[in-house]
Coordinates of C-alpha atoms in Angstrom, one line a residue:
M1 CA -13.7 28.2 15.7
I2 CA -11.6 25.3 14.2
R3 CA -8.4 27.3 14.5
R4 CA -9.1 27.9 18.2
Q5 CA -9.6 24.2 18.8
L6 CA -6.4 23.4 17.1
I7 CA -4.2 25.7 19.2
P8 CA -4.2 23.6 22.4
V9 CA -3.7 20.4 20.4
V10 CA -0.7 21.8 18.5
A11 CA 0.7 23.2 21.8
V12 CA 0.6 19.9 23.5
V13 CA 2.2 18.1 20.5
C14 CA 5.0 20.7 20.3
A15 CA 5.6 20.4 24.0
A16 CA 5.7 16.6 23.7
G17 CA 8.3 16.8 20.9
S18 CA 10.8 18.7 23.1
L19 CA 11.7 16.4 25.9
G20 CA 14.6 18.4 27.1
A21 CA 17.0 17.1 29.7
Q22 CA 14.4 17.0 32.6
A23 CA 12.4 13.9 33.4
K24 CA 8.7 14.0 32.8
T25 CA 6.3 13.2 35.6
V26 CA 3.1 11.3 35.6
S27 CA 0.2 13.5 36.7
P28 CA -1.7 12.1 39.7
R29 CA -5.2 10.9 39.0
P30 CA -8.1 11.7 41.4
A31 CA -9.7 8.7 42.9
A32 CA -13.0 7.8 41.5
P33 CA -15.6 5.4 42.8
R34 CA -16.2 2.2 40.9
L35 CA -19.7 1.4 39.6
D36 CA -21.2 -1.6 41.4
H37 CA -23.5 -2.8 38.7
R38 CA -24.2 -2.7 35.0
E39 CA -26.4 0.3 34.4
L40 CA -27.6 -0.7 30.9
P41 CA -30.7 -2.9 30.5
A42 CA -30.0 -6.4 29.1
D43 CA -31.0 -5.6 25.5
Q44 CA -28.9 -2.4 25.4
Q45 CA -26.0 -4.3 26.8
I46 CA -26.1 -6.6 23.8
V47 CA -26.5 -3.6 21.4
H48 CA -23.6 -1.9 23.1
A49 CA -21.3 -4.9 23.0
L50 CA -22.0 -5.5 19.3
N51 CA -21.2 -1.8 18.6
R52 CA -17.9 -1.8 20.5
L53 CA -16.6 -5.3 20.2
T54 CA -17.4 -5.7 16.5
F55 CA -17.5 -3.4 13.6
G56 CA -21.2 -3.3 13.8
A57 CA -24.1 -5.8 14.1
R58 CA -25.2 -7.7 11.1
P59 CA -28.9 -8.6 10.8
G60 CA -29.8 -11.2 13.4
D61 CA -26.6 -10.8 15.5
A62 CA -28.5 -9.4 18.5
Q63 CA -30.9 -12.3 18.6
K64 CA -28.0 -14.8 18.3
V65 CA -26.1 -13.1 21.2
R66 CA -29.2 -13.0 23.3
A67 CA -29.7 -16.8 22.8
F68 CA -26.1 -17.6 23.3
G69 CA -25.6 -15.4 26.3
L70 CA -23.7 -12.1 26.3
D71 CA -20.9 -13.0 28.6
K72 CA -20.4 -16.3 27.0
W73 CA -20.3 -14.6 23.6
I74 CA -17.6 -12.1 24.9
D75 CA -15.6 -15.1 26.1
Q76 CA -15.8 -16.7 22.7
Q77 CA -14.7 -13.5 21.0
L78 CA -11.7 -13.3 23.3
E79 CA -10.6 -16.7 21.9
P80 CA -10.6 -16.0 18.2
E81 CA -8.5 -19.0 17.4
K82 CA -11.5 -21.2 18.3
I83 CA -13.8 -19.4 15.9
D84 CA -14.2 -20.7 12.4
D85 CA -13.3 -18.0 9.9
S86 CA -12.7 -20.2 6.9
Q87 CA -15.2 -18.4 4.8
I88 CA -13.4 -15.1 4.8
E89 CA -10.0 -16.9 4.5
R90 CA -11.3 -18.5 1.3
F91 CA -12.4 -15.1 0.1
L92 CA -9.0 -13.5 0.7
E93 CA -7.4 -16.1 -1.6
C94 CA -8.6 -14.0 -4.5
Y95 CA -6.0 -11.3 -3.7
S96 CA -3.5 -12.6 -6.3
V97 CA -0.7 -10.1 -5.7
L98 CA -1.1 -9.9 -1.9
N99 CA -0.7 -13.7 -1.6
Q100 CA 2.6 -13.8 -3.5
D101 CA 6.0 -13.8 -1.8
Q102 CA 6.5 -10.1 -0.9
N103 CA 10.2 -10.4 -0.5
A104 CA 10.5 -11.8 -4.0
L105 CA 8.3 -9.0 -5.4
L106 CA 10.5 -6.4 -3.6
A107 CA 13.6 -7.9 -5.1
E108 CA 12.0 -7.8 -8.5
Y109 CA 11.0 -4.2 -8.1
V110 CA 14.5 -3.1 -7.1
K111 CA 16.0 -5.1 -10.1
A112 CA 13.6 -3.2 -12.4
Q113 CA 14.6 0.1 -10.9
E114 CA 18.3 -0.7 -11.5
Q115 CA 17.4 -1.7 -15.0
R116 CA 15.7 1.6 -15.5
R117 CA 18.8 3.5 -14.3
S118 CA 21.0 1.4 -16.6
I119 CA 18.8 2.1 -19.6
K120 CA 18.8 5.8 -18.8
R121 CA 22.5 6.0 -18.6
A122 CA 23.2 3.8 -21.7
A123 CA 20.5 5.3 -24.0
A124 CA 19.9 8.9 -22.9
D125 CA 19.0 9.9 -26.5
D126 CA 16.9 6.7 -27.3
K127 CA 13.3 7.4 -28.2
L128 CA 12.2 4.6 -25.9
G129 CA 12.2 6.2 -22.5
P130 CA 12.9 4.3 -19.3
D131 CA 9.3 4.7 -18.2
D132 CA 8.2 2.8 -21.3
D133 CA 10.1 -0.4 -20.2
P134 CA 7.5 -3.2 -19.8
V135 CA 9.2 -4.8 -16.9
L136 CA 9.3 -1.4 -15.0
R137 CA 5.6 -0.8 -15.8
R138 CA 4.7 -4.3 -14.5
T139 CA 6.6 -3.9 -11.3
A140 CA 5.3 -0.4 -10.6
M141 CA 1.7 -1.7 -11.2
T142 CA 2.4 -4.6 -8.9
R143 CA 3.6 -2.3 -6.1
R144 CA 0.4 -0.3 -6.4
Q145 CA -1.7 -3.4 -6.4
V146 CA -0.1 -4.6 -3.1
V147 CA -1.3 -1.6 -1.2
A148 CA -4.7 -1.5 -2.9
Q149 CA -5.2 -5.2 -2.1
L150 CA -4.0 -4.6 1.5
Q151 CA -6.6 -1.9 1.9
S152 CA -9.3 -3.9 0.3
A153 CA -8.5 -7.0 2.5
R154 CA -8.6 -4.9 5.7
V155 CA -12.1 -3.8 4.8
A156 CA -13.2 -7.3 3.7
R157 CA -12.1 -8.9 7.0
A158 CA -13.9 -6.2 9.0
V159 CA -17.1 -6.6 7.0
A160 CA -17.3 -10.4 6.8
G161 CA -15.0 -11.9 9.4
N162 CA -16.4 -13.9 12.3
R163 CA -13.5 -13.0 14.6
Q164 CA -14.8 -9.5 15.1
L165 CA -13.1 -8.6 18.4
E166 CA -9.8 -9.8 16.9
E167 CA -10.4 -7.4 14.0
V168 CA -11.2 -4.5 16.3
I169 CA -8.1 -5.0 18.4
T170 CA -5.9 -5.5 15.3
D171 CA -7.2 -2.2 14.0
F172 CA -6.3 -0.7 17.4
W173 CA -2.7 -1.9 17.2
L174 CA -2.2 -1.0 13.6
N175 CA -3.1 2.5 14.6
H176 CA -1.1 2.4 17.8
F177 CA 2.0 1.2 15.9
N178 CA 1.2 3.3 12.8
V179 CA 3.2 3.0 9.6
F180 CA 2.7 5.1 6.5
A181 CA 2.4 3.3 3.1
G182 CA 3.7 6.4 1.3
K183 CA 7.1 6.4 3.1
G184 CA 8.8 4.9 0.0
P185 CA 8.6 2.1 -2.6
P186 CA 9.7 -0.8 -0.3
Q187 CA 7.0 0.0 2.3
A188 CA 4.3 -1.5 0.1
Y189 CA 6.0 -4.9 0.3
Y190 CA 6.9 -4.6 4.0
L191 CA 3.2 -3.8 4.9
A192 CA 1.9 -7.1 3.8
G193 CA 4.0 -9.0 6.3
Y194 CA 3.5 -6.3 9.0
E195 CA -0.2 -6.9 9.3
R196 CA -0.2 -10.6 8.6
S197 CA 2.8 -11.7 10.6
I198 CA 3.5 -9.0 13.1
I199 CA 0.3 -7.4 14.4
R200 CA -2.5 -9.9 13.8
P201 CA -0.9 -13.0 15.5
N202 CA 0.1 -10.9 18.6
A203 CA -3.0 -8.7 18.9
L204 CA -4.3 -10.6 22.0
G205 CA -1.0 -12.0 23.2
K206 CA 1.7 -10.6 25.5
F207 CA 2.5 -7.0 24.9
R208 CA 6.3 -7.7 25.1
D209 CA 6.0 -10.2 22.2
L210 CA 4.0 -7.7 20.2
L211 CA 6.5 -4.9 20.9
G212 CA 9.4 -7.1 20.0
A213 CA 7.8 -8.2 16.8
V214 CA 7.1 -4.6 15.8
A215 CA 10.7 -3.6 16.7
K216 CA 12.0 -6.2 14.2
S217 CA 9.6 -5.5 11.5
P218 CA 11.0 -4.0 8.3
A219 CA 7.9 -1.9 8.0
M220 CA 8.6 -0.1 11.3
L221 CA 12.4 0.0 10.9
F222 CA 12.0 1.6 7.4
Y223 CA 9.2 3.9 8.4
L224 CA 11.1 5.4 11.4
D225 CA 14.5 5.3 9.8
N226 CA 16.1 2.9 12.3
M227 CA 17.4 0.8 9.5
R228 CA 20.0 3.5 8.8
S229 CA 20.8 4.2 12.5
M230 CA 24.4 3.3 13.5
A231 CA 27.0 4.2 16.1
D232 CA 28.4 7.7 15.8
S233 CA 32.1 7.8 14.8
T234 CA 33.0 8.8 18.4
R235 CA 31.3 5.8 19.9
P236 CA 32.6 2.2 20.4
H237 CA 31.0 -0.2 18.0
L238 CA 31.0 -3.9 17.3
A239 CA 32.6 -5.3 14.2
E240 CA 32.5 -8.8 13.0
A241 CA 33.6 -11.2 10.2
G242 CA 30.7 -13.6 10.5
R243 CA 27.6 -13.9 12.6
N244 CA 26.5 -11.5 15.4
R245 CA 27.8 -11.9 18.9
R246 CA 24.6 -13.3 20.2
A247 CA 25.1 -16.2 17.9
G248 CA 28.5 -16.8 19.5
N249 CA 30.7 -15.3 16.7
P250 CA 34.3 -15.6 17.9
D251 CA 35.5 -13.0 15.4
A252 CA 33.4 -10.2 17.0
V253 CA 35.6 -7.3 18.2
L254 CA 34.9 -4.1 20.0
R255 CA 36.3 -1.0 18.4
V256 CA 36.7 2.0 20.8
P257 CA 37.7 5.6 20.2
G258 CA 41.5 6.2 20.3
P259 CA 43.7 9.3 20.2
R260 CA 42.8 11.9 17.6
G261 CA 39.6 10.1 16.7
R262 CA 41.3 7.0 15.4
M263 CA 40.0 3.6 16.4
R264 CA 42.0 1.1 18.5
M265 CA 41.2 -2.4 19.6
K266 CA 40.2 -3.1 23.2
A267 CA 42.9 -4.9 25.1
G268 CA 42.6 -8.7 25.0
I269 CA 40.5 -8.7 21.8
P270 CA 42.3 -9.6 18.5
P271 CA 42.3 -6.9 15.8
R272 CA 40.1 -7.1 12.7
R273 CA 41.7 -7.1 9.3
T274 CA 39.1 -5.0 7.6
P275 CA 38.1 -1.5 8.5
P276 CA 34.6 -0.6 9.8
P277 CA 32.0 0.4 7.2
K278 CA 32.1 4.0 6.1
R279 CA 29.3 6.2 7.4
R280 CA 28.1 8.0 4.3
G281 CA 25.9 10.6 6.0
G282 CA 25.1 7.9 8.7
G283 CA 25.1 8.1 12.4
L284 CA 22.6 7.8 15.2
N285 CA 18.9 8.3 14.3
E286 CA 16.6 9.0 17.3
N287 CA 13.3 8.7 15.5
Y288 CA 12.4 5.1 16.5
G289 CA 13.9 5.5 20.0
R290 CA 11.8 8.5 20.6
E291 CA 8.5 7.1 19.3
L292 CA 9.2 3.8 21.1
L293 CA 9.0 5.7 24.4
E294 CA 6.5 8.4 23.6
L295 CA 4.0 6.6 21.4
H296 CA 4.5 2.9 21.7
T297 CA 5.1 2.3 25.4
M298 CA 5.4 4.9 28.2
G299 CA 3.6 7.9 26.7
V300 CA 4.7 11.5 26.6
D301 CA 4.4 11.9 30.3
G302 CA 6.0 8.6 31.1
G303 CA 9.0 9.9 33.1
Y304 CA 11.8 9.5 30.7
T305 CA 14.4 12.1 29.7
Q306 CA 16.1 13.2 26.5
Q307 CA 19.1 11.2 27.5
D308 CA 16.9 8.1 27.8
V309 CA 15.8 8.7 24.2
I310 CA 19.4 8.9 23.0
N311 CA 20.4 5.8 24.9
V312 CA 17.4 3.8 23.6
A313 CA 18.4 4.9 20.1
R314 CA 22.0 3.8 20.8
A315 CA 20.8 0.4 22.1
L316 CA 18.8 -0.1 18.9
T317 CA 21.6 0.7 16.5
G318 CA 22.3 -2.3 14.1
W319 CA 18.6 -3.3 14.1
T320 CA 18.2 -3.0 10.4
V321 CA 16.8 -4.5 7.2
V322 CA 18.3 -6.8 4.6
P323 CA 18.9 -4.8 1.4
A324 CA 15.8 -4.6 -0.7
A325 CA 17.6 -6.3 -3.6
A326 CA 17.9 -9.3 -1.4
G327 CA 14.2 -9.2 -0.4
G328 CA 14.3 -7.3 2.9
G329 CA 13.8 -8.9 6.3
F330 CA 15.1 -8.1 9.7
I331 CA 18.8 -8.4 10.5
F332 CA 21.1 -7.3 13.3
R333 CA 24.4 -5.9 12.0
A334 CA 26.9 -5.8 14.7
Q335 CA 29.3 -3.5 12.8
M336 CA 26.6 -0.7 13.1
H337 CA 25.9 -1.2 16.8
D338 CA 27.0 1.2 19.5
A339 CA 28.6 -1.1 22.0
G340 CA 29.3 1.5 24.7
E341 CA 27.8 1.5 28.1
K342 CA 24.3 3.0 28.3
I343 CA 21.9 4.0 31.1
V344 CA 18.2 3.6 30.2
L345 CA 15.6 4.6 32.8
G346 CA 18.1 3.9 35.6
H347 CA 19.1 0.5 34.2
Q348 CA 22.8 -0.1 33.2
L349 CA 23.5 -1.7 29.9
K350 CA 27.1 -2.9 30.1
A351 CA 29.6 -2.2 27.3
G352 CA 30.5 -4.8 24.7
R353 CA 27.1 -6.3 24.0
G354 CA 25.2 -6.5 20.7
I355 CA 21.5 -7.2 20.0
E356 CA 21.1 -7.9 23.7
D357 CA 21.0 -4.1 24.3
G358 CA 17.9 -3.6 22.3
E359 CA 16.2 -6.7 23.7
E360 CA 16.8 -5.5 27.3
V361 CA 15.5 -2.0 26.4
L362 CA 12.3 -3.7 25.2
D363 CA 12.1 -5.7 28.4
I364 CA 12.5 -2.5 30.5
V365 CA 9.9 -0.4 28.7
A366 CA 7.4 -3.2 28.2
R367 CA 7.2 -3.8 31.9
H368 CA 7.5 -0.2 33.1
P369 CA 4.5 1.0 35.2
A370 CA 4.1 4.0 32.9
T371 CA 3.6 1.6 30.0
A372 CA 1.0 -0.4 31.9
R373 CA -1.0 2.8 32.5
Y374 CA -0.5 4.3 29.0
I375 CA -1.6 1.2 27.1
S376 CA -4.5 0.6 29.5
E377 CA -5.7 4.1 29.2
K378 CA -5.6 3.9 25.4
L379 CA -7.6 0.6 25.5
V380 CA -10.1 2.1 27.8
R381 CA -10.4 5.1 25.5
R382 CA -11.0 2.8 22.5
F383 CA -13.6 0.5 24.2
V384 CA -15.3 2.7 26.8
S385 CA -15.1 6.5 26.5
D386 CA -13.1 9.4 25.0
E387 CA -12.6 10.4 28.7
P388 CA -11.4 7.2 30.2
P389 CA -12.7 6.5 33.8
A390 CA -9.7 6.7 36.1
A391 CA -10.8 3.8 38.3
L392 CA -11.1 1.5 35.3
V393 CA -7.7 2.6 33.9
D394 CA -6.2 1.8 37.4
E395 CA -7.8 -1.7 37.3
A396 CA -6.7 -2.4 33.7
A397 CA -3.1 -1.2 34.5
A398 CA -3.1 -3.5 37.6
V399 CA -4.1 -6.4 35.4
F400 CA -1.5 -5.5 32.8
T401 CA 1.2 -5.6 35.5
K402 CA 0.0 -8.7 37.2
T403 CA -0.2 -10.7 34.0
D404 CA 3.0 -9.4 32.5
G405 CA 1.2 -7.5 29.8
D406 CA -1.4 -10.1 28.8
I407 CA -3.5 -8.1 26.3
R408 CA -6.3 -10.6 26.3
A409 CA -6.6 -10.3 30.1
V410 CA -6.5 -6.5 30.0
V411 CA -9.2 -6.3 27.3
R412 CA -11.3 -8.8 29.2
A413 CA -11.2 -6.7 32.4
I414 CA -12.2 -3.6 30.4
V415 CA -15.1 -5.1 28.3
T416 CA -16.7 -6.9 31.2
S417 CA -16.5 -3.9 33.6
N418 CA -19.4 -2.0 34.9
E419 CA -18.0 1.2 33.3
F420 CA -18.2 -0.5 29.9
F421 CA -21.9 -1.2 30.4
S422 CA -22.6 2.2 31.8
Q423 CA -25.2 4.8 30.6
R424 CA -22.3 7.2 30.1
A425 CA -20.5 4.9 27.7
Y426 CA -23.6 4.0 25.6
R427 CA -23.4 5.7 22.2
S428 CA -20.8 8.0 23.5
K429 CA -18.1 7.5 20.8
V430 CA -18.1 8.9 17.3
K431 CA -17.3 6.3 14.6
S432 CA -14.2 6.8 12.5
P433 CA -14.7 6.8 8.7
F434 CA -13.5 3.2 8.6
E435 CA -16.1 2.3 11.3
V436 CA -18.8 4.2 9.5
V437 CA -18.4 2.5 6.2
V438 CA -17.8 -1.0 7.5
S439 CA -20.7 -0.8 10.0
A440 CA -23.0 0.3 7.3
M441 CA -22.0 -2.6 5.1
R442 CA -22.5 -5.0 8.0
A443 CA -25.9 -3.5 8.8
M444 CA -27.0 -3.9 5.2
N445 CA -25.8 -7.6 5.2
A446 CA -23.3 -6.7 2.5
A447 CA -20.9 -9.1 0.9
P448 CA -17.2 -8.2 1.2
D449 CA -15.8 -6.1 -1.7
S450 CA -12.7 -7.4 -3.5
T451 CA -12.2 -4.2 -5.4
P452 CA -10.5 -1.0 -4.2
R453 CA -13.8 1.0 -4.3
T454 CA -14.9 0.6 -0.7
A455 CA -11.4 1.6 0.5
Q456 CA -11.7 4.7 -1.7
V457 CA -14.9 5.7 0.1
I458 CA -13.2 5.4 3.5
A459 CA -10.3 7.5 2.1
Y460 CA -12.8 10.1 0.9
L461 CA -14.3 10.4 4.3
G462 CA -10.9 11.2 5.7
Q463 CA -9.2 8.0 6.7
P464 CA -7.1 6.4 3.9
I465 CA -6.0 3.0 5.1
Y466 CA -2.2 3.0 5.8
G467 CA -2.4 6.7 4.8
H468 CA -1.6 8.6 8.1
Q469 CA 1.9 10.1 7.7
A470 CA 2.7 10.9 11.3
P471 CA 3.5 8.1 13.7
N472 CA 0.8 9.1 16.2
G473 CA -1.9 7.4 14.1
Y474 CA -5.4 8.5 13.4
P475 CA -7.4 10.4 16.1
E476 CA -8.6 8.2 19.0
T477 CA -11.4 10.6 20.0
G478 CA -14.5 11.8 18.1
D479 CA -14.1 15.6 18.0
P480 CA -11.4 15.7 15.2
W481 CA -13.6 13.6 12.9
M482 CA -16.6 15.9 13.1
N483 CA -17.3 19.2 11.5
T484 CA -20.1 20.3 9.2
G485 CA -18.4 19.1 6.0
A486 CA -17.6 15.7 7.5
I487 CA -21.2 15.3 8.8
L488 CA -22.6 16.2 5.3
S489 CA -20.2 13.7 3.7
R490 CA -21.4 11.0 6.0
I491 CA -25.0 11.7 5.3
N492 CA -24.3 11.6 1.6
F493 CA -22.5 8.3 2.1
G494 CA -25.6 6.9 3.8
M495 CA -27.8 7.9 0.9
A496 CA -25.3 6.4 -1.6
A497 CA -25.3 3.1 0.3
A498 CA -29.1 3.1 0.3
A499 CA -29.0 3.8 -3.4
N500 CA -27.0 0.6 -3.9
R501 CA -23.9 2.5 -4.9
V502 CA -21.5 0.8 -2.4
P503 CA -20.1 -2.4 -3.8
G504 CA -21.7 -5.5 -2.2
A505 CA -24.3 -3.5 -0.3
R506 CA -28.0 -3.7 -1.4
V507 CA -31.0 -2.5 0.5
N508 CA -33.0 -5.5 -0.4
A509 CA -30.4 -7.7 1.2
I510 CA -31.5 -6.5 4.6
P511 CA -33.8 -9.3 5.9
G512 CA -37.4 -8.3 5.9
I513 CA -36.9 -5.0 4.2
D514 CA -38.9 -6.1 1.1
T515 CA -42.0 -6.5 3.1
L516 CA -41.9 -2.8 4.1
A517 CA -42.0 -1.3 0.6
S518 CA -45.7 -0.6 0.7
A519 CA -46.0 -0.1 4.5
P520 CA -47.0 3.3 6.0
R521 CA -44.1 5.6 6.6
P522 CA -44.3 5.4 10.4
K523 CA -44.1 1.6 10.2
Q524 CA -41.1 1.9 7.9
V525 CA -39.4 4.2 10.3
D526 CA -40.0 1.9 13.3
A527 CA -38.8 -1.1 11.4
V528 CA -35.6 0.6 10.2
A529 CA -34.9 2.0 13.6
S530 CA -35.1 -1.6 15.0
L531 CA -33.0 -3.1 12.2
L532 CA -30.3 -0.5 12.0
L533 CA -30.3 1.6 15.2
G534 CA -31.1 -0.8 18.0
G535 CA -34.6 0.4 18.2
S536 CA -33.7 3.6 20.1
I537 CA -33.8 6.9 18.3
S538 CA -34.3 10.5 19.4
S539 CA -37.4 12.6 18.5
D540 CA -35.3 14.7 16.1
T541 CA -34.0 11.6 14.2
R542 CA -37.5 10.2 14.1
A543 CA -38.8 13.5 12.6
V544 CA -36.1 13.4 9.9
L545 CA -36.9 9.8 9.0
L546 CA -40.6 10.5 8.8
S547 CA -40.3 13.7 6.7
G548 CA -37.5 12.5 4.5
E549 CA -35.8 15.9 4.9
H550 CA -32.5 16.5 6.6
P551 CA -31.6 20.0 7.8
L552 CA -28.1 19.8 6.4
L553 CA -29.4 18.7 3.0
A554 CA -31.9 21.6 2.8
N555 CA -31.2 23.9 -0.2
R556 CA -28.3 21.7 -1.2
T557 CA -28.0 19.4 -4.2
A558 CA -27.0 15.9 -3.2
T559 CA -23.9 15.2 -5.3
A560 CA -21.7 12.2 -5.6
L561 CA -18.4 11.9 -3.8
P562 CA -15.4 13.3 -5.7
E563 CA -14.0 11.2 -8.5
V564 CA -11.0 9.2 -7.4
P565 CA -8.9 7.4 -10.1
A566 CA -8.4 3.8 -9.3
S567 CA -4.6 4.3 -9.7
D568 CA -4.7 6.7 -6.8
V569 CA -5.7 4.1 -4.2
A570 CA -2.2 2.9 -3.6
D571 CA 0.5 5.1 -4.9
G572 CA -0.7 8.6 -5.9
Q573 CA -3.3 8.7 -3.1
M574 CA -0.6 8.3 -0.4
Q575 CA 1.7 10.9 -2.0
R576 CA -1.1 13.4 -2.3
A577 CA -2.3 12.6 1.2
R578 CA 0.9 14.0 2.6
R579 CA 0.0 17.4 1.1
S580 CA -3.7 17.5 2.2
Q581 CA -4.8 18.4 5.7
T582 CA -8.1 18.1 7.5
P583 CA -9.0 20.9 10.0
G584 CA -9.3 19.7 13.5
A585 CA -6.9 16.7 13.2
P586 CA -4.0 16.3 15.6
N587 CA -1.0 18.0 14.0
G588 CA -3.3 19.0 11.2
D589 CA -2.3 15.8 9.3
V590 CA -5.3 13.5 9.0
M591 CA -5.2 12.9 5.2
T592 CA -7.7 12.5 2.5
A593 CA -7.4 11.2 -1.0
Q594 CA -7.0 13.8 -3.6
P595 CA -8.0 13.0 -7.2
K596 CA -5.7 13.5 -10.1
R597 CA -6.3 16.5 -12.4
G598 CA -5.0 17.6 -15.7
K599 CA -4.4 16.1 -19.1
N600 CA -2.5 13.1 -17.7
A601 CA -5.2 12.1 -15.3
K602 CA -6.4 8.5 -15.9
S603 CA -10.1 7.7 -16.4
P604 CA -11.8 8.3 -13.1
V605 CA -13.9 5.7 -11.3
N606 CA -16.4 7.3 -9.0
A607 CA -16.0 6.2 -5.5
L608 CA -19.6 5.2 -5.3
G609 CA -20.4 3.8 -8.7
R610 CA -20.7 5.1 -12.2
P611 CA -18.1 7.7 -13.4
G612 CA -19.3 11.2 -12.6
A613 CA -22.8 10.1 -11.5
A614 CA -24.8 12.2 -9.0
L615 CA -26.5 10.6 -6.1
T616 CA -30.0 9.4 -6.7
Q617 CA -32.8 11.2 -5.0
L618 CA -34.3 8.4 -2.9
T619 CA -37.9 7.8 -1.8
G620 CA -39.7 5.2 0.2
I621 CA -37.9 2.6 2.3
A622 CA -34.6 3.3 0.6
Q623 CA -34.7 6.9 1.7
V624 CA -35.5 5.9 5.3
V625 CA -32.5 3.5 5.3
G626 CA -30.2 6.2 3.8
L627 CA -31.2 8.8 6.4
A628 CA -30.9 6.2 9.2
L629 CA -27.3 5.5 8.1
G630 CA -26.5 9.2 8.3
S631 CA -28.3 9.7 11.7
P632 CA -26.4 10.6 14.9
E633 CA -27.5 7.2 16.4
F634 CA -25.7 5.4 13.6
Q635 CA -22.7 7.7 13.5
R636 CA -22.0 7.0 17.2
H637 CA -21.5 3.7 18.9

């Protein structure tokens, strides 16, 4: 069954990867009538908004929103800069490595690697191996800590931050502009600035600003290999002695192909004394150009051709990164740039320009009608339904175009629409593993976790943070996340959380739960359904909560989650993630953390508590809470 489901997904992906020389066409959408009112009752509107516009309600949130006014609360969340979030900011100060200068740490790491190679060359027969060097050990540990603290901080913000809609939309963009932590050693240091300085400040701003920031981020340039992309030897390229042409460098020259492949100077431009850089295995790399069109802006059916992909890649040559030894950072290198004429989506880019080529490409694609529709459809899919209502997509795309890509305005149009508050949208989306874990912690009034352990739980459930290797990001719809094994793991997680095995989460921290300890079971079920499930549950769920028996747990021994060494959270986890596949995921590459095995494995730390401990068999109110967290009502939002 799983294999049959994968076939169409793989077929679509393969077709998308081969653009060919023919332009793609946008399939026409059938017209659909707009809803003329909000179908959900007032209380369900509040529950629904808290489920979709936050990472789950904390105790008392529904009452606060009701008193404040739902629409007024939505307006407030759409202006996160006006919301006090000082408490979580103070908490994040505890991340010692993450708060250091990442460029300096990167330079230190590269220096240690060079020292290692020097030791290896100079003392090949020395008993002290390169891996025993204390500086190398310290820098390697620091690199792992950067990723571990990044993962932990993501969870902490989602659990305890007050700017919840900003967190949700930041999560959306981090997945849309996906980068993989396991790409290589420098990526760990690039990631810190990627989330903090690139994605988060632009999450509700203009799409063109966000796109431009991503295009100049070392994390993306390194991940999609654009940092090595340069003009082919047969193409004209810029060369310079000082600053780039955009900065007004008078020494910039245009080198064009001459007879027999030799380079000659364009008439009227003085010759340069030094030759262009040697291309050791270099040349044009189309990776970022292709993903910019296919995944970041226009979509696979956006109407571009293979030649557009090539010319976009040519326009972005020279967009690279300062060498790691110097700390990284974006730089445009004119001597790598293809300065020939280009045609991109019908727009002519004249010869002889530098960084302006890439900037104009970003202008073109950011304002293309296909981009307005593609981004709007993804946002509607995230906030409303796995099958986005066509009429709402049309409206959101129109807002995108009218406001020059104002993300805040587009999100406002979506989350205040009648389709958002429709019966069809209510509890229609399956939570991702990240959403499951974070919403459970919020429901239990949990404190944020400064350790890697909660991030480990998310990784075990199938979504290691910054752990998706392919640029398409994690699944945006529910089906890939759900199979019998995944459901059982989620139920076990709910029971573990109710057993106080998730850091920061305690059953008795749920307001009013202590008064239910001796209450009759039906009263306990009604109270937990109200506290955790919005008061609305199916007869099947109620029967499970009353009996304390779940069909999937029958004849099974509830065991703990697999042991995951703490050292795997950052480095080893990401490397092993590349080799593990979860059935049902797009491209078969949703990754899960795999524990180390063998004699060299480090002491394991169980993802939910004591090393090697099995889950406690719960009774009473804790059992009701655990089963509620594993219920379909809680797994959907």
